[in-house]
Short mmCIF file of C-alpha atoms and ligand atoms in Angstrom, two decimals:
data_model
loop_
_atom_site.label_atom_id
_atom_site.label_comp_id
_atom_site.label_asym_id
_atom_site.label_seq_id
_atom_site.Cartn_x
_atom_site.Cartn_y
_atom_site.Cartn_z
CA UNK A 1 32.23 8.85 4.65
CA UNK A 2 30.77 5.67 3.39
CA UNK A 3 27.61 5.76 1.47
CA UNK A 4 24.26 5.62 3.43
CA UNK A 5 22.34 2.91 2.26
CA UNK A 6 19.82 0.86 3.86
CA UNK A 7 20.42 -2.08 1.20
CA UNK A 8 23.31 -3.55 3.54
CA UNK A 9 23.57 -6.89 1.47
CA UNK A 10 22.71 -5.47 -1.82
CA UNK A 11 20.05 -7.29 -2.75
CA UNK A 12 18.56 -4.75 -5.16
CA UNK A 13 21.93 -5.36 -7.68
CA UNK A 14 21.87 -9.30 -6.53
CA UNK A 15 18.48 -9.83 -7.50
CA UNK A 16 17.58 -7.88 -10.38
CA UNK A 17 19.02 -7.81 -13.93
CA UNK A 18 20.55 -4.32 -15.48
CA UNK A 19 17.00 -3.85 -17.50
CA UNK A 20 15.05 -4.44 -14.00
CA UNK A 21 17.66 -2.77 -12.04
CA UNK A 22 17.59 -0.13 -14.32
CA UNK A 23 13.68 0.74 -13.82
CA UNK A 24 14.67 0.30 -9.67
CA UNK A 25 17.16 3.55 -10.13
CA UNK A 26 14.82 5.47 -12.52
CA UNK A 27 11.75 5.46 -10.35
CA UNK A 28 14.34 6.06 -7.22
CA UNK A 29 15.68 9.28 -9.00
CA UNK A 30 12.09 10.53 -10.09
CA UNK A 31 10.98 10.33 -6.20
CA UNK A 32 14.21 12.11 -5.24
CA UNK A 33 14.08 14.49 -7.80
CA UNK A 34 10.29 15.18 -7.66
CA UNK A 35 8.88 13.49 -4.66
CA UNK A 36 11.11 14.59 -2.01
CA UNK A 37 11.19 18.21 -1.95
CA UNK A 38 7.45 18.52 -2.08
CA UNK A 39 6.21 16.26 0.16
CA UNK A 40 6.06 17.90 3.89
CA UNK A 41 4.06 20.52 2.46
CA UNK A 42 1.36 18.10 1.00
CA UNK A 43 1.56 16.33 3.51
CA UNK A 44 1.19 19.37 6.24
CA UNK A 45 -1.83 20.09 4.04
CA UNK A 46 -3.47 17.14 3.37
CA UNK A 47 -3.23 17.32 -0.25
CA UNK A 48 -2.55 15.53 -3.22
CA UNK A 49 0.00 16.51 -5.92
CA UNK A 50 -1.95 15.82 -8.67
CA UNK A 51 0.56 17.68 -11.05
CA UNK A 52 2.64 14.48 -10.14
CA UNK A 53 0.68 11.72 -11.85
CA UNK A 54 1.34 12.44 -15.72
CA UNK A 55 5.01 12.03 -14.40
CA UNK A 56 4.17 8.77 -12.84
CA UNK A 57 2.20 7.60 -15.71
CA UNK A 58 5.85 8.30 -17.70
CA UNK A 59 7.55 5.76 -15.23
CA UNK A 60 5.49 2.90 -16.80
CA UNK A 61 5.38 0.83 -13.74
CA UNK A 62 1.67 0.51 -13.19
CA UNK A 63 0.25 -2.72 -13.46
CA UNK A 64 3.83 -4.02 -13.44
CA UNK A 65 3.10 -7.67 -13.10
CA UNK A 66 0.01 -8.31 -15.48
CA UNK A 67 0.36 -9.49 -18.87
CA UNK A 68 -1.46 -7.57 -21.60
CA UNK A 69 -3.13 -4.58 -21.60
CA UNK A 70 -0.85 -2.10 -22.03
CA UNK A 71 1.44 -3.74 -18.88
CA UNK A 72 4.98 -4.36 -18.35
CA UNK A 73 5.08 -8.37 -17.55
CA UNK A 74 7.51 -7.11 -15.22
CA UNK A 75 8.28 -9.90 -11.67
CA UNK A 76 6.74 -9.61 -8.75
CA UNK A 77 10.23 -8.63 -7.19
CA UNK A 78 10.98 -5.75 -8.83
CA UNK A 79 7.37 -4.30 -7.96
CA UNK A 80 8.41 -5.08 -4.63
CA UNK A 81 11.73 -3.30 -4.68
CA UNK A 82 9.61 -0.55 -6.36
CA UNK A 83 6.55 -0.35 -3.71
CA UNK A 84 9.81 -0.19 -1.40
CA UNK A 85 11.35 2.53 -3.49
CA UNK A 86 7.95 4.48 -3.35
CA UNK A 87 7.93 4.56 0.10
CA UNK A 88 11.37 4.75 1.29
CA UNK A 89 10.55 8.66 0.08
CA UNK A 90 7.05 8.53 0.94
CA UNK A 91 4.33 6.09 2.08
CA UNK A 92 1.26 7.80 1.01
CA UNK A 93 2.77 8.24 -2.63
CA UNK A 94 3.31 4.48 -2.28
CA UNK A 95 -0.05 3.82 -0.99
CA UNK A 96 -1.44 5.65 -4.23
CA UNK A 97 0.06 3.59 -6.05
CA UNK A 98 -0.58 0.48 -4.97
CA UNK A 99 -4.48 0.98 -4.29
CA UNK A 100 -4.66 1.89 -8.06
CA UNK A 101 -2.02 -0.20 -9.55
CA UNK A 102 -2.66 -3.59 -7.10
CA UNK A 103 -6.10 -3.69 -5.53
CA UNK A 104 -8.17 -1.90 -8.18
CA UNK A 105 -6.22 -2.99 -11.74
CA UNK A 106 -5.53 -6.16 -9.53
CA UNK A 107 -9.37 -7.02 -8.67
CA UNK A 108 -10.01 -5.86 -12.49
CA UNK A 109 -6.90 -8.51 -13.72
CA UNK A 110 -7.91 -11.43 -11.24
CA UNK A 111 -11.65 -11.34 -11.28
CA UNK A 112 -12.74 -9.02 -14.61
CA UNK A 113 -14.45 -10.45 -18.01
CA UNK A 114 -12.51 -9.43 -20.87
CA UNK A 115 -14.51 -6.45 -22.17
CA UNK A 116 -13.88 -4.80 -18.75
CA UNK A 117 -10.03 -5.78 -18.77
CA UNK A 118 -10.16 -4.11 -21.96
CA UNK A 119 -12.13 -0.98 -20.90
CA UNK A 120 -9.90 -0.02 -17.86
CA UNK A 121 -6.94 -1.93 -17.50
CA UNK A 122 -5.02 0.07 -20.70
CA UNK A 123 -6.36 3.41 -18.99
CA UNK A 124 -5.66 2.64 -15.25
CA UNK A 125 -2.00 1.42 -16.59
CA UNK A 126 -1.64 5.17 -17.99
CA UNK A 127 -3.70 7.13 -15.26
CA UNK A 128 -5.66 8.24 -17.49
CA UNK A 129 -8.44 7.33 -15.08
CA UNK A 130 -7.89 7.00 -11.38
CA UNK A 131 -9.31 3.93 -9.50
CA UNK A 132 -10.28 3.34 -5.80
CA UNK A 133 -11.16 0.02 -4.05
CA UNK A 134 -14.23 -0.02 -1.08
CA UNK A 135 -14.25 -2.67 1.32
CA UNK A 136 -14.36 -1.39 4.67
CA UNK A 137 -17.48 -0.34 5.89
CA UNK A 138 -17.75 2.23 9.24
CA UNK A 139 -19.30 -0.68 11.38
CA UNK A 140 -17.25 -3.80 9.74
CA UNK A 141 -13.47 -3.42 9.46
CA UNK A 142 -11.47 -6.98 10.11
CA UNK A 143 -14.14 -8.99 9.87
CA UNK A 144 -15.40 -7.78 6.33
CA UNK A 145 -15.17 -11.46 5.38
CA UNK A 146 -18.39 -12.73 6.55
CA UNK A 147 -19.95 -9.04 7.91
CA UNK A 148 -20.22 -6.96 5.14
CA UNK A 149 -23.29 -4.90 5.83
CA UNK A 150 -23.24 -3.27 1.66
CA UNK A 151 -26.01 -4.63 0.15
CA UNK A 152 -26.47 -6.01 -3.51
CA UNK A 153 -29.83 -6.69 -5.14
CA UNK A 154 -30.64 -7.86 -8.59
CA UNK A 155 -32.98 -5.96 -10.38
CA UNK A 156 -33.16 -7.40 -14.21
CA UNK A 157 -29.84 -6.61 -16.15
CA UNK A 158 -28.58 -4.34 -12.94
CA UNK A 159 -28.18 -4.39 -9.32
CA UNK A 160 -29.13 -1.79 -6.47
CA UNK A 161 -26.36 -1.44 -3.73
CA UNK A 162 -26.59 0.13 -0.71
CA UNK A 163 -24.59 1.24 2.38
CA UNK A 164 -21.25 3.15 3.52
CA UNK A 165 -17.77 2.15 3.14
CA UNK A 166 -15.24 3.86 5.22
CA UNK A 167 -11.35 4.71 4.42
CA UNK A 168 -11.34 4.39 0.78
CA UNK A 169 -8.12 5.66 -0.84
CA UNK A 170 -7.91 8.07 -3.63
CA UNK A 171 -12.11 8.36 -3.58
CA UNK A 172 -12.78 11.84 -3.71
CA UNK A 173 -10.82 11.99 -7.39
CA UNK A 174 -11.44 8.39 -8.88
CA UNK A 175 -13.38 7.62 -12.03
CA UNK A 176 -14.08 4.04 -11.07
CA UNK A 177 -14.70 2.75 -7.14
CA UNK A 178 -14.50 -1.17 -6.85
CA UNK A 179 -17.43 -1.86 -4.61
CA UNK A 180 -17.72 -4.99 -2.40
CA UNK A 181 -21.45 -5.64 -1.48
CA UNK A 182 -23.28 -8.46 -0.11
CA UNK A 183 -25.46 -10.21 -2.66
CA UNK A 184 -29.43 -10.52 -0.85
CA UNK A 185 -30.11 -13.20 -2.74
CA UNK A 186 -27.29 -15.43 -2.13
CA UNK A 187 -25.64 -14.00 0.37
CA UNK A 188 -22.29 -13.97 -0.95
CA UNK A 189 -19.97 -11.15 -1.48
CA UNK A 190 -19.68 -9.95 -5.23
CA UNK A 191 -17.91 -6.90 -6.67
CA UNK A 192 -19.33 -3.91 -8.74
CA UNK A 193 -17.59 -0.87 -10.88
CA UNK A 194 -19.49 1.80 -10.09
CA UNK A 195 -18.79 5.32 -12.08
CA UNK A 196 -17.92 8.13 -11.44
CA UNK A 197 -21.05 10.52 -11.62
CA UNK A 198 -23.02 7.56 -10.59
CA UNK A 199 -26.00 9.43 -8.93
CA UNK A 200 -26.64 6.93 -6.12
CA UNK A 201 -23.21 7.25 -4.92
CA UNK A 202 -21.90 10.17 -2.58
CA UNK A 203 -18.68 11.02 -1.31
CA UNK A 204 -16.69 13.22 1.87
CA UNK A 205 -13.33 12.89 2.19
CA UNK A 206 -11.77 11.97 5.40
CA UNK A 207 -10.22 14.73 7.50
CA UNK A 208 -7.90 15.40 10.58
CA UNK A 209 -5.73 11.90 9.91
CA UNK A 210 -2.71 12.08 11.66
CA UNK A 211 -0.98 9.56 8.94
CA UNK A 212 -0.40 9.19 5.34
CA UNK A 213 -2.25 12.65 4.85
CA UNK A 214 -1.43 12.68 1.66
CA UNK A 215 -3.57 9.95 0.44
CA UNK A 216 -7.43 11.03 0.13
CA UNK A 217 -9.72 8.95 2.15
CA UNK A 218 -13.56 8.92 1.51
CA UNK A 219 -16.40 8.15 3.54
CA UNK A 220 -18.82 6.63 0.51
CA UNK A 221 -22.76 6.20 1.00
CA UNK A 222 -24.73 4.00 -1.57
CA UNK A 223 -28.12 4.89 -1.77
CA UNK A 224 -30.27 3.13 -4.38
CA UNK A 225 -27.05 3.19 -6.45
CA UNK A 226 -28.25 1.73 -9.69
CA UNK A 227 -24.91 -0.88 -11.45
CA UNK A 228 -25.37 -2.42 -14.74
CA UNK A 229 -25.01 -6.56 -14.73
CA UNK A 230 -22.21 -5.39 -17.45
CA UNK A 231 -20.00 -3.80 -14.69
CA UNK A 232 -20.36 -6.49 -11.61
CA UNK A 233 -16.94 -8.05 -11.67
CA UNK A 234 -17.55 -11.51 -13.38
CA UNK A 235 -15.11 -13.47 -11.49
CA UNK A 236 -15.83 -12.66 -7.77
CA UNK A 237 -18.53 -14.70 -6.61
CA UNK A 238 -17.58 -15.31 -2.91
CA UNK A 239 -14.75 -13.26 -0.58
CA UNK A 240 -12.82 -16.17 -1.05
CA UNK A 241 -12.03 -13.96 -4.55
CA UNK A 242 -11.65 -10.80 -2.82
CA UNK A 243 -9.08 -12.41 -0.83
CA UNK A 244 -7.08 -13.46 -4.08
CA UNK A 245 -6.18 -9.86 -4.62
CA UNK A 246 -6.03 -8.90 -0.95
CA UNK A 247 -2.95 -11.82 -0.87
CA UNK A 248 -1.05 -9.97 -3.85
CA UNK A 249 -1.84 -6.78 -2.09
CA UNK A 250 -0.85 -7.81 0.86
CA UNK A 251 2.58 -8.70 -0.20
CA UNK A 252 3.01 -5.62 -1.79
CA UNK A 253 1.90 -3.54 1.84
CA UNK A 254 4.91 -5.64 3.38
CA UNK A 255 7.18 -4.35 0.73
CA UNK A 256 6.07 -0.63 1.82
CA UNK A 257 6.79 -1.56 5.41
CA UNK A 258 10.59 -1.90 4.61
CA UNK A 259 10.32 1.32 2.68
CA UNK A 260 9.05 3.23 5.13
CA UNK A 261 11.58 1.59 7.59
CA UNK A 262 14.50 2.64 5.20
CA UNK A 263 13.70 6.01 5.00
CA UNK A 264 13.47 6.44 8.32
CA UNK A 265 16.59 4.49 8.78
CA UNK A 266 18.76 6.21 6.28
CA UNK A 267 17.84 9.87 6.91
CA UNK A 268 18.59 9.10 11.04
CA UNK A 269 21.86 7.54 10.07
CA UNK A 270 22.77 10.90 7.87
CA UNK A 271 21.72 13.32 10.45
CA UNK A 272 24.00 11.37 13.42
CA UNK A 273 27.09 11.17 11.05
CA UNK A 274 26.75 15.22 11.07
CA UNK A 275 24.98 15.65 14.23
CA UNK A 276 27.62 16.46 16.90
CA UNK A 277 27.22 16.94 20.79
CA UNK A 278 30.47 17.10 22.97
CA UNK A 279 32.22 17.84 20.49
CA UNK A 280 31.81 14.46 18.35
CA UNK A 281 29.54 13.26 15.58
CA UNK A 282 26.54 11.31 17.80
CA UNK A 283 27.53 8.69 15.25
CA UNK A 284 30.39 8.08 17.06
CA UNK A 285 28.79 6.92 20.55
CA UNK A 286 28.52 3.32 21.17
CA UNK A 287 24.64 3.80 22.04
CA UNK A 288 23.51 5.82 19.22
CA UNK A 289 25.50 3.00 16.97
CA UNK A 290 23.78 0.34 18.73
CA UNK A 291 20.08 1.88 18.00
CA UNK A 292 21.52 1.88 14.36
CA UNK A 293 22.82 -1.24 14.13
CA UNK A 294 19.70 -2.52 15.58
CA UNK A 295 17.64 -0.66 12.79
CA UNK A 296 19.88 -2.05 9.89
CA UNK A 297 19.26 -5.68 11.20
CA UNK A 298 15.47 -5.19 11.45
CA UNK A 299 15.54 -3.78 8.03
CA UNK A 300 18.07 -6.28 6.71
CA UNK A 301 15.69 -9.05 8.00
CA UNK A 302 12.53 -7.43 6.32
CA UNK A 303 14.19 -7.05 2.82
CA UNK A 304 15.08 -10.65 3.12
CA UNK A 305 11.92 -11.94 3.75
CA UNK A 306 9.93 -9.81 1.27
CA UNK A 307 12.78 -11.01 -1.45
CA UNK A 308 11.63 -14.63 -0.64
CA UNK A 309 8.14 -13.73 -0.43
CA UNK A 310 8.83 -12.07 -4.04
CA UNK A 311 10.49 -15.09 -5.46
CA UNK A 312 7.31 -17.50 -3.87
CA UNK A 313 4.65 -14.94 -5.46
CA UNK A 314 6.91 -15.43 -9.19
CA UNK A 315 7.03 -18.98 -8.82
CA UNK A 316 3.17 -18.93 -8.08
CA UNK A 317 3.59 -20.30 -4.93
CA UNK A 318 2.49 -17.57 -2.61
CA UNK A 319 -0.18 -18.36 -0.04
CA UNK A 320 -2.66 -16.20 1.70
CA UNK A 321 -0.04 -16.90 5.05
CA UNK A 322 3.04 -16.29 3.19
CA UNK A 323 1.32 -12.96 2.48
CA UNK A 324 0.64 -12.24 6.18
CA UNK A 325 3.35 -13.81 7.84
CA UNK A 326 5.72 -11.16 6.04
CA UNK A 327 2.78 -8.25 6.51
CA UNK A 328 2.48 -8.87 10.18
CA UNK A 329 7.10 -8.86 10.39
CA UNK A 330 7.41 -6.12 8.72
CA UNK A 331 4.47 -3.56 10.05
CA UNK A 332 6.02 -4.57 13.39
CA UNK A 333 9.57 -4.37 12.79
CA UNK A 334 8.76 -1.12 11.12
CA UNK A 335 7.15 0.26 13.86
CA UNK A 336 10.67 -0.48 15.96
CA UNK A 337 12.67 1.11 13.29
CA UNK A 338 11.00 4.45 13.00
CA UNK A 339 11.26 5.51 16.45
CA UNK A 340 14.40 4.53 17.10
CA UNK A 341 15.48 6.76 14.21
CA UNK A 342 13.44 8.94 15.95
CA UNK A 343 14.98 8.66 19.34
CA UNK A 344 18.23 9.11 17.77
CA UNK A 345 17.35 12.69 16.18
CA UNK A 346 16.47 13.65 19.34
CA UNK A 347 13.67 16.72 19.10
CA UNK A 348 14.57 17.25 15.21
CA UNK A 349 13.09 13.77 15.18
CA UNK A 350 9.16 15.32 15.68
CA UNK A 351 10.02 17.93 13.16
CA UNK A 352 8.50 17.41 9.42
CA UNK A 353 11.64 18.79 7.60
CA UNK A 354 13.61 15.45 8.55
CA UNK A 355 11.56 13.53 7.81
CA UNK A 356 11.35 10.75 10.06
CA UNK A 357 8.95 12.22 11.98
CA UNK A 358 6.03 11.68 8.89
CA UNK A 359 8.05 7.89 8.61
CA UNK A 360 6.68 7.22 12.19
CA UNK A 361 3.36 8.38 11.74
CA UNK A 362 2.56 6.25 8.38
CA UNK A 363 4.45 3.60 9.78
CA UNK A 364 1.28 3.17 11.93
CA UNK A 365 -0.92 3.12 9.10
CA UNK A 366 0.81 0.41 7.39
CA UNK A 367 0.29 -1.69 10.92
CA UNK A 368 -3.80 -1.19 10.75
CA UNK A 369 -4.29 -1.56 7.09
CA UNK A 370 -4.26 -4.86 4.57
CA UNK A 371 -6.07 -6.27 7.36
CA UNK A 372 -4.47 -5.74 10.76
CA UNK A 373 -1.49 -6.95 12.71
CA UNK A 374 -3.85 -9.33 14.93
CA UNK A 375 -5.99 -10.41 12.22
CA UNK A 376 -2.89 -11.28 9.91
CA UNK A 377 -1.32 -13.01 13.04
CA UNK A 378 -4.93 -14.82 13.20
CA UNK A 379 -4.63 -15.59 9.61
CA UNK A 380 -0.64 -16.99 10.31
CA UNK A 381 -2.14 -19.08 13.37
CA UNK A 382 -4.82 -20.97 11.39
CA UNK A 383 -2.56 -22.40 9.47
CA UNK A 384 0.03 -23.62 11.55
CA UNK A 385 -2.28 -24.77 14.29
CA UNK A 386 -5.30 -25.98 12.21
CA UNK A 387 -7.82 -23.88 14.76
CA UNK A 388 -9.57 -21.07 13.39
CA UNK A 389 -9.95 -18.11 16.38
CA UNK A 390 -11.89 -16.57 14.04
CA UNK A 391 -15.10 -17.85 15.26
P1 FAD B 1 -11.36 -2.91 13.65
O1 FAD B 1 -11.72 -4.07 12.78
O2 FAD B 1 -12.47 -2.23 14.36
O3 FAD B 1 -10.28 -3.43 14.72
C1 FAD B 1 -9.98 -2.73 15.93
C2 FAD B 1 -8.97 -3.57 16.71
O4 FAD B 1 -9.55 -4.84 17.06
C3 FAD B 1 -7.71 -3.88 15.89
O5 FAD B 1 -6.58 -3.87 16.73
C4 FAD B 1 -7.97 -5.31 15.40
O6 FAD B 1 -6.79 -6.03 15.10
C5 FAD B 1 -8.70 -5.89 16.60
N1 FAD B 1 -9.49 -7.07 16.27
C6 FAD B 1 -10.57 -7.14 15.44
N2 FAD B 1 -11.00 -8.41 15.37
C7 FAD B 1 -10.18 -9.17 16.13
C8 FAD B 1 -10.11 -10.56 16.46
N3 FAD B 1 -10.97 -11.46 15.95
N4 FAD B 1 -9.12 -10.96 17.31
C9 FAD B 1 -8.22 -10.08 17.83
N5 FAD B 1 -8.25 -8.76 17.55
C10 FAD B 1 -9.22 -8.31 16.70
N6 FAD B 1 -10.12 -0.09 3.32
C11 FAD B 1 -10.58 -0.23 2.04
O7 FAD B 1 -11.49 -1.00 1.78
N7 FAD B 1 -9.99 0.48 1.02
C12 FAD B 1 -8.97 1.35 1.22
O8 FAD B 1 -8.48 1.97 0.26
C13 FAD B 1 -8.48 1.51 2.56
N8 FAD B 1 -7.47 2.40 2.80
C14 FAD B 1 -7.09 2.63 4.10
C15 FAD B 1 -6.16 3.63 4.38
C16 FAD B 1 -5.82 3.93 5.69
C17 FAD B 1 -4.87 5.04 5.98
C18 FAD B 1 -6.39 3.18 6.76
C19 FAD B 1 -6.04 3.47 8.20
C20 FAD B 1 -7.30 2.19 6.49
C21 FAD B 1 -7.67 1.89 5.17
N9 FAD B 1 -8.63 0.92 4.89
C22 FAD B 1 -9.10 0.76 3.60
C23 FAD B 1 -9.29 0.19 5.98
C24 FAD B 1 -8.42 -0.84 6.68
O9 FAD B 1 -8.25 -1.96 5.87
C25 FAD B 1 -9.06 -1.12 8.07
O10 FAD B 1 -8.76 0.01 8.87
C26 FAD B 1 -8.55 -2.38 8.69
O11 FAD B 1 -9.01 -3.51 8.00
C27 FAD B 1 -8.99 -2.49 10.16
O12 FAD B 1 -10.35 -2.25 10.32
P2 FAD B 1 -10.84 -1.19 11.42
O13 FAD B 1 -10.00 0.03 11.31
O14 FAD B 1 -12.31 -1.04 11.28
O15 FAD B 1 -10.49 -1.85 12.83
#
């Protein structure tokens, strides 16, 4: 039988060279090796494998992009074809990753002063500390741009915050939680490292989710929650600086899409090849080819894009609707792809152990979060209409 692989044009060989390429196949063996068999069960449970993370920290892949600091220099593309690795074998490992890796060493790289570059980035790189990234709030979820009800006050050389923020990945375990709070006094949106062990700062982690269970959400509350001047981010002074790391995040979440899609993809094409009703593989029926074919095509597309998107981002020309453009695709396109690999399993396809069934499920996280598939559209339509429908 041919191989099964959902890199039909084989871009991952085209596009990277044998050093980069190299790094691709490493981190896709460790996830095979070490990922793979563990996962339903942690996921079943709604647990994190934190025996996993020294053997992440070995991959050196954190902070992939950045310059200094303990980090790679690496291209945006082959973080890309990594977040895609990550979640080809699972999304909530992926999502982890990419909340500590992109939006908290991200807001730390974009918008930090040096001294706290120097403080976290080297340790975040390692995971030797774990960081987490608040935005959303309970009552303010798309439009955290001009609604955020967290509130920042300036008190001498700190500030008080105050309020909830809802969803927040890896929160229950981090040592540092990028807050995003509204500034009283000005009124515009600034962001703030608060500790671990900070005593105005509570939080309860998020139960009964019915995707990416493996990632630990926390419900946060901020009461009187005292923050040095020394750890408010120094570069973010509006959203419009948020948003600079919520565009390189955003790319990266479009990435995971086509992961997620490819797992799904490749373990439904295994199972039909051995699969057989009426005597014959299912692989061999013209309709349960054309469900496939249609997968592969949705997938191929997606790759493609996110490649280009990849190649924008290294030549520093991404934009915030190059970001969403490819975010809104590929969460949709995923969507399709996941259950029609689960229509083609038939009822193994809501079982855990083959997986596709836990592919459909975080396929509909990746749709809501990064800002969701309407307010990325919204994003998309600004641009290329000149009319904001955001107000
Ligand atoms: P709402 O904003 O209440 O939206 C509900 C619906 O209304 C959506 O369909 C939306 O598209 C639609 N809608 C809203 N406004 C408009 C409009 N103007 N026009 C048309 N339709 C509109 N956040 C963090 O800060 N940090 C994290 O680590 C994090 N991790 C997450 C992990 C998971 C698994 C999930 C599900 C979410 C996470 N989030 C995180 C939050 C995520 O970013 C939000 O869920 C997302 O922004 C949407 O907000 P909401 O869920 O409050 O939906």
């Amino acid at each position: 039988l041919p191989p099964i692989n959902g890199d039909f044009y084989h871009l991952g060989a085209a596009a990277l060279d044998e050093s980069d390429r190299e790094v691709q196949l490493k981190v896709r063996a460790f996830l095979e090796k070490e990922v793979k068999p563990v996962v339903n069960a942690y996921w079943l449970r709604a647990e994190f494998p934190h025996e996993l993370v020294p053997k992440i920290a070995e991959l050196n892949i954190c902070g992939l992009t950045y310059q200094g600091y303990g980090c790679p220099g690496k291209s945006n593309l082959l973080e890309g074809m990594l977040a895609m690795e990550m979640a080809r074998v699972d999304t909530s490992m992926s999502t982890f990753f990419g909340v500590q890796s992109g939006l908290v060493m991200g807001s730390i790289y974009l918008l930090g002063s040096e001294a706290q570059k120097q403080e976290w980035l080297p340790d975040l790189q390692q995971f030797k500390k774990i960081g987490s990234f608040g935005l959303t709030e309970p009552e303010v979820g798309s439009a955290t741009a001009g609604g955020l009800t967290t509130t920042a006050k300036r008190q001498g050389d700190s500030w008080v915050l105050n309020g909830q923020k809802k969803w927040i990945g890896n929160a229950t375990f981090a040592d540092v939680l990028i807050i995003w709070a509204k500034d009283l006094d000005d009124n515009q949106v600034k962001g703030f490292l608060v500790r671990k062990g900070n005593p105005g700062f509570t939080v309860k982690k998020m139960e009964d989710k019915m995707a990416l269970r493996i990632v630990q959400n926390g419900l946060i509350t901020l009461e009187n929650c005292v923050v040095e001047e020394a750890d408010r981010l120094q570069g973010a002074n509006s959203f419009k600086d948020t948003a600079k790391v919520l565009r390189m995040t955003r790319a990266g979440v479009a990435w995971q899409a086509v992961g997620c899609a490819r797992g799904a993809y490749e373990s439904a094409l295994a199972y039909t090849r051995t699969r057989k009703q009426f005597g014959k593989p299912i692989a061999s029926f013209q309709l349960i080819q054309n469900h496939l074919v249609e997968m592969l095509s949705n997938l191929t597309a997606m790759q493609t894009l996110c490649f280009r998107l990849s190649q924008l981002q290294d030549q520093g020309l991404l934009t915030d609707e190059h970001a969403s453009l490819a975010k809104v695709f590929c969460s949709l396109r995923t969507r399709d792809v996941v259950s029609r690999a689960r229509e083609v399993m038939g009822g193994n396809g809501i079982l855990l152990e083959y997986d596709v069934a836990r592919f459909v499920a975080d396929a509909e996280a990746i749709y809501s979060y990064e800002g969701t598939k309407e307010i990325n559209s919204l994003i998309v339509g600004r641009a290329i209409t000149g009319f904001s429908a955001f107000v």
